[in-house]
mmCIF file of C-alpha atoms in Angstrom:
data_model
loop_
_atom_site.group_PDB
_atom_site.id
_atom_site.type_symbol
_atom_site.label_atom_id
_atom_site.label_comp_id
_atom_site.label_asym_id
_atom_site.label_seq_id
_atom_site.Cartn_x
_atom_site.Cartn_y
_atom_site.Cartn_z
ATOM 1 C CA MET Q 297 8.483 -99.288 61.174
ATOM 2 C CA PRO Q 298 12.316 -99.151 61.415
ATOM 3 C CA PRO Q 299 13.792 -98.975 64.951
ATOM 4 C CA LEU Q 300 15.326 -95.761 66.204
ATOM 5 C CA PRO Q 301 19.076 -95.499 65.426
ATOM 6 C CA SER Q 302 21.237 -96.760 68.295
ATOM 7 C CA TRP Q 303 23.334 -93.617 68.397
ATOM 8 C CA ALA Q 304 20.222 -91.462 68.773
ATOM 9 C CA VAL Q 305 18.808 -93.681 71.525
ATOM 10 C CA TRP Q 306 22.020 -93.717 73.566
ATOM 11 C CA LEU Q 307 22.728 -90.012 73.009
ATOM 12 C CA GLY Q 308 19.192 -88.979 73.931
ATOM 13 C CA ALA Q 309 19.093 -91.210 77.034
ATOM 14 C CA THR Q 310 22.508 -89.993 78.231
ATOM 15 C CA GLY Q 311 21.569 -86.349 77.731
ATOM 16 C CA TRP Q 312 18.244 -86.793 79.527
ATOM 17 C CA TRP Q 313 19.719 -88.486 82.613
ATOM 18 C CA LEU Q 314 22.701 -86.122 82.810
ATOM 19 C CA ALA Q 315 20.192 -83.282 82.955
ATOM 20 C CA ASP Q 316 18.332 -85.200 85.675
ATOM 21 C CA ALA Q 317 21.568 -85.522 87.693
ATOM 22 C CA PHE Q 318 22.332 -81.802 87.405
ATOM 23 C CA ILE Q 319 18.786 -80.911 88.498
ATOM 24 C CA SER Q 320 19.018 -83.255 91.494
ATOM 25 C CA VAL Q 321 22.350 -81.740 92.561
ATOM 26 C CA SER Q 322 20.956 -78.218 92.205
ATOM 27 C CA GLN Q 323 17.955 -79.062 94.356
ATOM 28 C CA VAL Q 324 20.119 -80.514 97.135
ATOM 29 C CA GLN Q 325 22.450 -77.518 96.975
ATOM 30 C CA LEU Q 326 19.476 -75.200 97.450
ATOM 31 C CA LEU Q 327 18.429 -77.200 100.517
ATOM 32 C CA GLN Q 328 21.995 -76.986 101.851
ATOM 33 C CA ARG Q 329 21.906 -73.210 101.608
ATOM 34 C CA ILE Q 330 18.892 -73.007 103.895
ATOM 35 C CA GLY Q 331 20.313 -75.658 106.261
ATOM 36 C CA GLU Q 332 17.901 -78.464 105.375
ATOM 37 C CA ALA Q 333 20.508 -80.914 104.051
ATOM 38 C CA GLU Q 334 24.065 -81.780 104.915
ATOM 39 C CA VAL Q 335 26.143 -83.722 102.411
ATOM 40 C CA SER Q 336 29.564 -83.131 100.938
ATOM 41 C CA GLN Q 337 29.815 -82.009 97.327
ATOM 42 C CA GLY Q 338 31.822 -85.107 96.426
ATOM 43 C CA GLU Q 339 29.212 -87.502 97.818
ATOM 44 C CA LEU Q 340 26.404 -85.462 96.263
ATOM 45 C CA TRP Q 341 27.874 -85.623 92.748
ATOM 46 C CA ARG Q 342 28.871 -89.284 93.032
ATOM 47 C CA MET Q 343 25.430 -90.374 94.176
ATOM 48 C CA SER Q 344 23.521 -88.221 91.692
ATOM 49 C CA LEU Q 345 25.628 -89.177 88.670
ATOM 50 C CA ALA Q 346 25.740 -92.877 89.573
ATOM 51 C CA SER Q 347 22.013 -93.049 90.214
ATOM 52 C CA SER Q 348 21.039 -91.135 87.056
ATOM 53 C CA LEU Q 349 23.526 -92.665 84.620
ATOM 54 C CA LEU Q 350 22.500 -96.159 85.708
ATOM 55 C CA TRP Q 351 19.130 -95.335 84.150
ATOM 56 C CA VAL Q 352 20.722 -94.816 80.709
ATOM 57 C CA PRO Q 353 20.954 -98.540 79.755
ATOM 58 C CA ILE Q 354 17.556 -99.120 81.412
ATOM 59 C CA THR Q 355 16.017 -96.387 79.222
ATOM 60 C CA VAL Q 356 17.540 -97.963 76.104
ATOM 61 C CA MET Q 357 16.153 -101.353 77.175
ATOM 62 C CA CYS Q 358 12.649 -99.858 77.665
ATOM 63 C CA LEU Q 359 12.701 -98.250 74.196
ATOM 64 C CA ARG Q 360 13.851 -101.455 72.494
ATOM 65 C CA LEU Q 361 11.278 -103.560 74.365
ATOM 66 C CA ALA Q 362 8.513 -101.122 73.353
ATOM 67 C CA GLU Q 363 9.627 -101.432 69.713
ATOM 68 C CA ARG Q 364 9.892 -105.234 69.659
ATOM 69 C CA VAL Q 365 7.142 -106.354 72.075
ATOM 70 C CA PRO Q 366 4.714 -103.420 72.370
ATOM 71 C CA LEU Q 367 1.755 -103.675 74.724
ATOM 72 C CA THR Q 368 -1.412 -103.578 72.629
ATOM 73 C CA ARG Q 369 -5.031 -104.604 73.142
ATOM 74 C CA ALA Q 370 -4.600 -107.445 70.694
ATOM 75 C CA ARG Q 371 -1.353 -108.685 72.257
ATOM 76 C CA LEU Q 372 -1.152 -107.933 75.976
ATOM 77 C CA LEU Q 373 -0.276 -111.011 78.040
ATOM 78 C CA SER Q 374 2.750 -112.223 76.099
ATOM 79 C CA PRO Q 375 4.487 -108.783 75.888
ATOM 80 C CA LEU Q 376 3.535 -108.100 79.523
ATOM 81 C CA ARG Q 377 5.693 -111.038 80.621
ATOM 82 C CA TYR Q 378 8.735 -109.433 78.998
ATOM 83 C CA HIS Q 379 8.088 -106.053 80.634
ATOM 84 C CA VAL Q 380 7.472 -107.527 84.095
ATOM 85 C CA GLY Q 381 10.642 -109.596 83.752
ATOM 86 C CA ALA Q 382 12.563 -106.471 82.776
ATOM 87 C CA LEU Q 383 11.147 -104.640 85.818
ATOM 88 C CA LEU Q 384 12.346 -107.419 88.151
ATOM 89 C CA LEU Q 385 15.749 -107.267 86.483
ATOM 90 C CA VAL Q 386 15.906 -103.510 87.077
ATOM 91 C CA VAL Q 387 14.903 -103.789 90.744
ATOM 92 C CA LEU Q 388 17.378 -106.593 91.484
ATOM 93 C CA GLY Q 389 20.125 -105.025 89.367
ATOM 94 C CA ARG Q 390 19.949 -101.631 91.025
ATOM 95 C CA ALA Q 391 19.808 -103.189 94.507
ATOM 96 C CA THR Q 392 22.891 -105.278 93.698
ATOM 97 C CA PHE Q 393 24.641 -102.178 92.340
ATOM 98 C CA VAL Q 394 23.936 -100.319 95.579
ATOM 99 C CA VAL Q 395 25.345 -103.158 97.681
ATOM 100 C CA LEU Q 396 28.474 -103.547 95.541
ATOM 101 C CA THR Q 397 29.242 -99.813 95.410
ATOM 102 C CA GLN Q 398 28.340 -98.956 99.017
ATOM 103 C CA ASP Q 399 31.990 -98.468 100.026
ATOM 104 C CA LEU Q 400 32.791 -96.426 96.903
ATOM 105 C CA ILE Q 401 29.754 -94.124 96.775
ATOM 106 C CA GLY Q 402 28.330 -94.273 100.273
ATOM 107 C CA TRP Q 403 24.644 -94.697 99.590
ATOM 108 C CA TYR Q 404 23.934 -95.396 103.287
ATOM 109 C CA GLN Q 405 25.791 -94.373 106.442
ATOM 110 C CA ARG Q 406 25.514 -98.054 107.419
ATOM 111 C CA LEU Q 407 24.486 -100.699 104.894
ATOM 112 C CA PRO Q 408 21.097 -102.133 105.991
ATOM 113 C CA HIS Q 409 19.937 -105.711 105.589
ATOM 114 C CA LEU Q 410 19.606 -106.927 101.988
ATOM 115 C CA ARG Q 411 15.832 -107.275 102.399
ATOM 116 C CA GLU Q 412 15.579 -103.554 103.219
ATOM 117 C CA VAL Q 413 17.782 -102.646 100.253
ATOM 118 C CA LEU Q 414 15.470 -104.616 97.976
ATOM 119 C CA ALA Q 415 12.392 -102.923 99.431
ATOM 120 C CA GLN Q 416 13.979 -99.525 98.940
ATOM 121 C CA SER Q 417 14.868 -100.483 95.361
ATOM 122 C CA VAL Q 418 11.229 -101.343 94.651
ATOM 123 C CA VAL Q 419 10.074 -98.000 96.059
ATOM 124 C CA ASN Q 420 12.699 -96.011 94.173
ATOM 125 C CA ASN Q 421 12.526 -97.786 90.789
ATOM 126 C CA LEU Q 422 8.965 -99.003 90.254
ATOM 127 C CA LEU Q 423 7.394 -95.673 89.270
ATOM 128 C CA PRO Q 424 10.333 -94.451 87.102
ATOM 129 C CA TYR Q 425 10.326 -97.760 85.221
ATOM 130 C CA ILE Q 426 6.546 -97.569 84.589
ATOM 131 C CA LEU Q 427 6.891 -93.957 83.405
ATOM 132 C CA LEU Q 428 9.779 -94.928 81.113
ATOM 133 C CA THR Q 429 7.780 -97.796 79.613
ATOM 134 C CA ALA Q 430 4.750 -95.537 79.105
ATOM 135 C CA GLY Q 431 6.945 -92.875 77.499
ATOM 136 C CA ALA Q 432 8.547 -95.444 75.190
ATOM 137 C CA HIS Q 433 5.105 -96.647 74.070
ATOM 138 C CA ALA Q 434 3.899 -93.057 73.582
ATOM 139 C CA LEU Q 435 6.948 -92.387 71.423
ATOM 140 C CA GLY Q 436 6.247 -95.557 69.425
ATOM 141 C CA LEU Q 437 2.606 -94.576 68.893
ATOM 142 C CA ALA Q 438 3.634 -91.104 67.732
ATOM 143 C CA ARG Q 439 6.174 -92.554 65.305
ATOM 144 C CA ARG Q 440 3.664 -95.101 63.931
ATOM 145 C CA ALA Q 441 1.081 -92.339 63.442
ATOM 146 C CA GLN Q 442 3.666 -90.278 61.585
ATOM 147 C CA VAL Q 443 4.585 -93.237 59.360
ATOM 148 C CA ARG Q 444 0.895 -93.963 58.626
ATOM 149 C CA GLN Q 445 0.292 -90.307 57.713
ATOM 150 C CA ARG Q 446 3.348 -90.258 55.464
ATOM 151 C CA ARG Q 447 2.186 -93.465 53.750
ATOM 152 C CA ALA Q 448 -1.331 -92.059 53.329
ATOM 153 C CA ASP Q 449 0.038 -88.874 51.739
ATOM 154 C CA GLN Q 450 2.277 -90.932 49.472
ATOM 155 C CA LEU Q 451 -0.617 -93.165 48.426
ATOM 156 C CA GLN Q 452 -2.836 -90.191 47.664
ATOM 157 C CA THR Q 453 -0.106 -88.714 45.487
ATOM 158 C CA GLN Q 454 0.408 -91.995 43.652
ATOM 159 C CA LEU Q 455 -3.333 -92.489 43.187
ATOM 160 C CA ALA Q 456 -3.644 -88.984 41.762
ATOM 161 C CA GLU Q 457 -0.785 -89.791 39.382
ATOM 162 C CA ALA Q 458 -2.532 -93.054 38.439
ATOM 163 C CA ARG Q 459 -5.734 -91.162 37.667
ATOM 164 C CA LEU Q 460 -3.882 -88.653 35.551
ATOM 165 C CA GLN Q 461 -1.995 -91.442 33.788
ATOM 166 C CA ALA Q 462 -5.241 -93.316 33.107
ATOM 167 C CA LEU Q 463 -6.819 -90.174 31.741
ATOM 168 C CA ALA Q 464 -3.738 -89.412 29.665
ATOM 169 C CA SER Q 465 -3.770 -92.967 28.292
ATOM 170 C CA GLN Q 466 -7.433 -92.809 27.436
ATOM 171 C CA LEU Q 467 -7.282 -89.306 25.995
ATOM 172 C CA ARG Q 468 -4.344 -89.979 23.706
ATOM 173 C CA PRO Q 469 -5.131 -88.338 20.369
ATOM 174 C CA HIS Q 470 -4.912 -91.589 18.414
ATOM 175 C CA PHE Q 471 -7.170 -93.362 20.922
ATOM 176 C CA LEU Q 472 -9.807 -90.643 20.848
ATOM 177 C CA PHE Q 473 -9.470 -90.259 17.077
ATOM 178 C CA ASN Q 474 -10.038 -93.970 16.489
ATOM 179 C CA ALA Q 475 -12.841 -94.137 19.026
ATOM 180 C CA LEU Q 476 -14.636 -91.126 17.584
ATOM 181 C CA ASN Q 477 -14.000 -92.383 14.058
ATOM 182 C CA ALA Q 478 -15.662 -95.659 15.036
ATOM 183 C CA VAL Q 479 -18.592 -93.655 16.411
ATOM 184 C CA ALA Q 480 -18.848 -91.649 13.183
ATOM 185 C CA THR Q 481 -18.910 -94.872 11.185
ATOM 186 C CA LEU Q 482 -21.670 -96.312 13.336
ATOM 187 C CA VAL Q 483 -23.847 -93.178 13.358
ATOM 188 C CA HIS Q 484 -25.440 -93.986 9.996
ATOM 189 C CA SER Q 485 -25.123 -97.749 9.883
ATOM 190 C CA ASP Q 486 -25.997 -98.526 13.527
ATOM 191 C CA PRO Q 487 -27.179 -95.453 15.517
ATOM 192 C CA ASP Q 488 -27.874 -97.510 18.636
ATOM 193 C CA ALA Q 489 -24.321 -98.890 18.608
ATOM 194 C CA ALA Q 490 -22.932 -95.352 18.132
ATOM 195 C CA GLU Q 491 -24.954 -94.169 21.109
ATOM 196 C CA ARG Q 492 -23.670 -97.050 23.222
ATOM 197 C CA MET Q 493 -20.105 -96.228 22.159
ATOM 198 C CA LEU Q 494 -20.431 -92.618 23.302
ATOM 199 C CA ALA Q 495 -21.953 -93.793 26.574
ATOM 200 C CA ARG Q 496 -18.960 -96.114 27.130
ATOM 201 C CA LEU Q 497 -16.592 -93.211 26.521
ATOM 202 C CA GLY Q 498 -18.433 -91.306 29.247
ATOM 203 C CA ASP Q 499 -18.260 -94.334 31.577
ATOM 204 C CA LEU Q 500 -14.548 -94.631 30.916
ATOM 205 C CA LEU Q 501 -13.823 -91.059 31.979
ATOM 206 C CA ARG Q 502 -16.128 -91.297 35.015
ATOM 207 C CA HIS Q 503 -14.491 -94.489 36.305
ATOM 208 C CA SER Q 504 -11.059 -92.917 35.909
ATOM 209 C CA LEU Q 505 -11.973 -90.156 38.351
ATOM 210 C CA ASP Q 506 -14.452 -91.865 40.638
ATOM 211 C CA SER Q 507 -12.768 -93.869 43.391
ATOM 212 C CA HIS Q 508 -14.180 -91.947 46.384
ATOM 213 C CA GLY Q 509 -10.616 -91.707 47.741
ATOM 214 C CA ARG Q 510 -10.271 -95.488 48.078
ATOM 215 C CA GLN Q 511 -6.905 -97.049 47.382
ATOM 216 C CA GLU Q 512 -8.414 -100.532 47.039
ATOM 217 C CA VAL Q 513 -11.591 -101.779 45.406
ATOM 218 C CA THR Q 514 -12.982 -105.255 44.872
ATOM 219 C CA LEU Q 515 -11.953 -107.162 41.783
ATOM 220 C CA ARG Q 516 -15.593 -106.967 40.695
ATOM 221 C CA GLU Q 517 -15.466 -103.128 40.772
ATOM 222 C CA GLU Q 518 -12.124 -103.104 38.995
ATOM 223 C CA LEU Q 519 -13.519 -105.285 36.193
ATOM 224 C CA GLU Q 520 -16.557 -102.995 35.922
ATOM 225 C CA ALA Q 521 -14.178 -100.037 35.551
ATOM 226 C CA LEU Q 522 -12.239 -101.946 32.887
ATOM 227 C CA ALA Q 523 -15.312 -102.901 30.840
ATOM 228 C CA PRO Q 524 -15.819 -99.535 29.032
ATOM 229 C CA TYR Q 525 -12.169 -99.469 27.976
ATOM 230 C CA LEU Q 526 -12.361 -103.008 26.589
ATOM 231 C CA ASP Q 527 -15.658 -102.284 24.795
ATOM 232 C CA ILE Q 528 -14.141 -99.275 23.058
ATOM 233 C CA GLU Q 529 -11.000 -101.201 22.104
ATOM 234 C CA ARG Q 530 -13.106 -104.087 20.767
ATOM 235 C CA THR Q 531 -15.034 -101.601 18.634
ATOM 236 C CA ARG Q 532 -11.789 -100.112 17.362
ATOM 237 C CA PHE Q 533 -10.122 -103.435 16.599
ATOM 238 C CA GLY Q 534 -13.269 -105.282 15.551
ATOM 239 C CA SER Q 535 -12.660 -108.977 14.947
ATOM 240 C CA ARG Q 536 -8.909 -108.491 15.492
ATOM 241 C CA LEU Q 537 -9.385 -108.388 19.267
ATOM 242 C CA GLU Q 538 -10.730 -111.269 21.326
ATOM 243 C CA VAL Q 539 -10.959 -111.159 25.127
ATOM 244 C CA ASP Q 540 -11.189 -114.312 27.253
ATOM 245 C CA TRP Q 541 -12.033 -114.326 30.947
ATOM 246 C CA LYS Q 542 -10.920 -117.028 33.372
ATOM 247 C CA LEU Q 543 -11.960 -115.899 36.829
ATOM 248 C CA ALA Q 544 -12.313 -118.231 39.791
ATOM 249 C CA PRO Q 545 -15.771 -117.779 41.384
ATOM 250 C CA ASP Q 546 -14.394 -116.880 44.820
ATOM 251 C CA VAL Q 547 -12.136 -114.011 43.743
ATOM 252 C CA MET Q 548 -14.636 -111.334 42.758
ATOM 253 C CA ASP Q 549 -14.749 -109.846 46.290
ATOM 254 C CA ALA Q 550 -10.968 -109.868 46.751
ATOM 255 C CA ARG Q 551 -9.307 -106.488 47.180
ATOM 256 C CA VAL Q 552 -7.052 -105.090 44.468
ATOM 257 C CA PRO Q 553 -5.514 -101.623 44.013
ATOM 258 C CA PHE Q 554 -7.791 -99.154 42.200
ATOM 259 C CA LEU Q 555 -6.921 -98.818 38.488
ATOM 260 C CA ALA Q 556 -4.602 -101.858 38.603
ATOM 261 C CA LEU Q 557 -5.940 -103.767 35.577
ATOM 262 C CA GLN Q 558 -6.389 -100.982 33.044
ATOM 263 C CA PRO Q 559 -2.622 -100.318 32.592
ATOM 264 C CA LEU Q 560 -1.977 -104.084 32.221
ATOM 265 C CA VAL Q 561 -4.605 -104.447 29.487
ATOM 266 C CA GLU Q 562 -3.518 -101.218 27.813
ATOM 267 C CA ASN Q 563 0.091 -102.465 27.780
ATOM 268 C CA ALA Q 564 -1.006 -105.757 26.154
ATOM 269 C CA ILE Q 565 -3.041 -103.985 23.451
ATOM 270 C CA ARG Q 566 -0.644 -101.146 22.741
ATOM 271 C CA HIS Q 567 2.647 -103.069 22.783
ATOM 272 C CA GLY Q 568 1.497 -106.620 22.070
ATOM 273 C CA LEU Q 569 -1.440 -106.592 19.637
ATOM 274 C CA ALA Q 570 -1.522 -103.177 17.943
ATOM 275 C CA PRO Q 571 1.872 -103.491 16.157
ATOM 276 C CA ARG Q 572 0.711 -106.497 14.071
ATOM 277 C CA ALA Q 573 -2.133 -106.942 11.597
ATOM 278 C CA GLU Q 574 -3.233 -110.462 12.610
ATOM 279 C CA PRO Q 575 -6.087 -111.049 15.057
ATOM 280 C CA GLY Q 576 -5.027 -111.172 18.684
ATOM 281 C CA ARG Q 577 -6.328 -112.429 21.974
ATOM 282 C CA ILE Q 578 -6.104 -111.177 25.543
ATOM 283 C CA GLU Q 579 -6.747 -113.582 28.382
ATOM 284 C CA ILE Q 580 -7.575 -112.133 31.806
ATOM 285 C CA SER Q 581 -7.446 -114.654 34.647
ATOM 286 C CA ALA Q 582 -7.479 -114.438 38.427
ATOM 287 C CA GLY Q 583 -7.227 -117.003 41.185
ATOM 288 C CA ARG Q 584 -6.131 -117.503 44.739
ATOM 289 C CA GLU Q 585 -2.790 -119.153 45.472
ATOM 290 C CA GLY Q 586 -2.215 -119.511 49.222
ATOM 291 C CA ASP Q 587 -2.325 -116.106 50.857
ATOM 292 C CA ALA Q 588 -2.080 -114.199 47.575
ATOM 293 C CA LEU Q 589 -4.361 -113.223 44.710
ATOM 294 C CA HIS Q 590 -2.769 -113.749 41.298
ATOM 295 C CA VAL Q 591 -4.082 -111.830 38.297
ATOM 296 C CA HIS Q 592 -2.683 -112.592 34.836
ATOM 297 C CA VAL Q 593 -3.133 -110.531 31.680
ATOM 298 C CA ARG Q 594 -1.785 -112.615 28.804
ATOM 299 C CA ASP Q 595 -1.626 -111.659 25.129
ATOM 300 C CA ASN Q 596 -0.447 -113.510 22.035
ATOM 301 C CA GLY Q 597 1.079 -110.438 20.432
ATOM 302 C CA VAL Q 598 4.643 -109.614 19.480
ATOM 303 C CA GLY Q 599 5.978 -110.178 23.011
ATOM 304 C CA PRO Q 600 9.021 -108.623 24.690
ATOM 305 C CA PRO Q 601 12.106 -107.994 22.517
ATOM 306 C CA HIS Q 602 14.511 -110.947 22.241
ATOM 307 C CA LYS Q 603 17.539 -108.665 22.490
ATOM 308 C CA GLY Q 604 18.239 -105.630 24.613
ATOM 309 C CA PRO Q 605 16.768 -104.774 28.007
ATOM 310 C CA ALA Q 606 13.567 -106.500 29.071
ATOM 311 C CA ARG Q 607 10.389 -104.491 28.560
ATOM 312 C CA GLY Q 608 9.291 -103.209 31.948
ATOM 313 C CA GLY Q 609 6.227 -101.312 30.767
ATOM 314 C CA GLY Q 610 5.615 -97.596 30.533
ATOM 315 C CA VAL Q 611 4.688 -94.944 33.031
ATOM 316 C CA GLY Q 612 1.423 -96.725 33.905
ATOM 317 C CA LEU Q 613 3.178 -99.924 34.989
ATOM 318 C CA SER Q 614 5.909 -97.973 36.823
ATOM 319 C CA ASN Q 615 3.232 -96.082 38.727
ATOM 320 C CA LEU Q 616 1.451 -99.343 39.540
ATOM 321 C CA ARG Q 617 4.678 -100.904 40.851
ATOM 322 C CA ALA Q 618 5.254 -97.864 43.097
ATOM 323 C CA ARG Q 619 1.707 -98.101 44.467
ATOM 324 C CA LEU Q 620 2.123 -101.829 45.141
ATOM 325 C CA ALA Q 621 5.343 -101.185 47.064
ATOM 326 C CA THR Q 622 3.676 -98.492 49.170
ATOM 327 C CA LEU Q 623 0.483 -100.464 49.811
ATOM 328 C CA TYR Q 624 1.897 -103.935 50.445
ATOM 329 C CA GLY Q 625 5.706 -103.734 50.609
ATOM 330 C CA PRO Q 626 7.375 -107.015 49.607
ATOM 331 C CA HIS Q 627 4.039 -108.881 49.735
ATOM 332 C CA ALA Q 628 3.032 -107.696 46.251
ATOM 333 C CA ALA Q 629 4.741 -107.764 42.867
ATOM 334 C CA LEU Q 630 4.183 -107.063 39.185
ATOM 335 C CA GLU Q 631 6.151 -109.021 36.589
ATOM 336 C CA LEU Q 632 6.089 -108.693 32.811
ATOM 337 C CA LYS Q 633 7.615 -111.675 31.012
ATOM 338 C CA PRO Q 634 7.420 -113.619 27.735
ATOM 339 C CA ALA Q 635 4.429 -115.927 27.286
ATOM 340 C CA THR Q 636 4.411 -119.410 25.759
ATOM 341 C CA PRO Q 637 4.373 -119.938 22.787
ATOM 342 C CA ARG Q 638 4.319 -116.196 22.014
ATOM 343 C CA GLY Q 639 3.276 -112.844 23.391
ATOM 344 C CA ALA Q 640 3.691 -111.530 26.906
ATOM 345 C CA VAL Q 641 2.076 -112.067 30.285
ATOM 346 C CA ALA Q 642 1.763 -109.547 33.093
ATOM 347 C CA GLU Q 643 1.425 -111.190 36.520
ATOM 348 C CA LEU Q 644 0.042 -109.138 39.386
ATOM 349 C CA ARG Q 645 0.340 -110.594 42.897
ATOM 350 C CA VAL Q 646 -1.285 -108.932 45.908
ATOM 351 C CA PRO Q 647 -2.125 -110.214 49.420
ATOM 352 C CA TRP Q 648 -5.403 -112.128 49.568
ATOM 353 C CA VAL Q 649 -7.920 -109.979 51.464
ATOM 354 C CA ARG Q 650 -11.644 -110.466 51.012
ATOM 355 C CA ALA Q 651 -13.721 -107.279 51.219
ATOM 356 C CA THR Q 652 -16.321 -107.021 53.966
ATOM 357 C CA SER Q 653 -19.985 -107.404 53.030
ATOM 358 C CA SER Q 654 -20.539 -103.614 53.186
ATOM 359 C CA GLU Q 655 -17.495 -102.939 50.962
ATOM 360 C CA ALA Q 656 -18.483 -105.628 48.477
ATOM 361 C CA ALA Q 657 -22.099 -104.402 48.285
#
């Protein structure tokens, strides 16, 4: 979460404590009218403004401390040291200010012993400092809740776009025409295969819509969602399409964004293998590297163009990149680059997070 702008912090703190000074002066003036207080207007304004405006930098300090070292259940002792140290600084600083400005402002009719000034500083400043710190944390919590809600809304929008894009990709006229043509061919020669093909079409559409609102699924679920699409494409391409799997055994329960693999495979088939007549191969691999899960979709097709701008993928890959940025920030990436000796490879990198047993079930 980005910190509050400095100008807004200083302006808000100054406005708040100026209002506090005016209220304090008004209260004393009311007491003067009924004979309950006797102080000159000059002393009253000097003391009220000096006392209130000295809280401006302290308020800014409390807000910045709450942003950088917030007090949370998970991290309490270490941040608490900073806040207690700041409180001591406030108590000592304001007591020193009173002593140094006694002749100018006239806080006391006769300056008491330093020990009494310190005690008075504790009484006067302890509660305001605690209230300021609590207010700064409440403001931080409200801002974090707002950011989380905005991110959730953004993710829901991007997931809905991903669903629509997946449906649009799968319902392209040429895709449906070829799939249904393959079914028509199989109806007489292999009725069981035709029936399986229609069932896979149904599975494909169901998986595209059925995420139960989850932004992430396990890699196992993502591969299950990808299977109908690959089966249909294998039927369409016949012996021209070969799919190899290289999956490390410990990655199947790792979390990945929902509908992350389908656009990568579709990009490899549509732009890499479909434009040529020779048989082609897609290799899907996944493995853990440090704190990240790496998924590669490699094809031996025509590859990115040698001249002109690099191929960044279509709407599906653009949508996936936007979802990665929203979900993981700089900790995730999607790269599309030439493969060796030919073709292209799409590399998806996301933070390594293993699903819980209930999620993976």
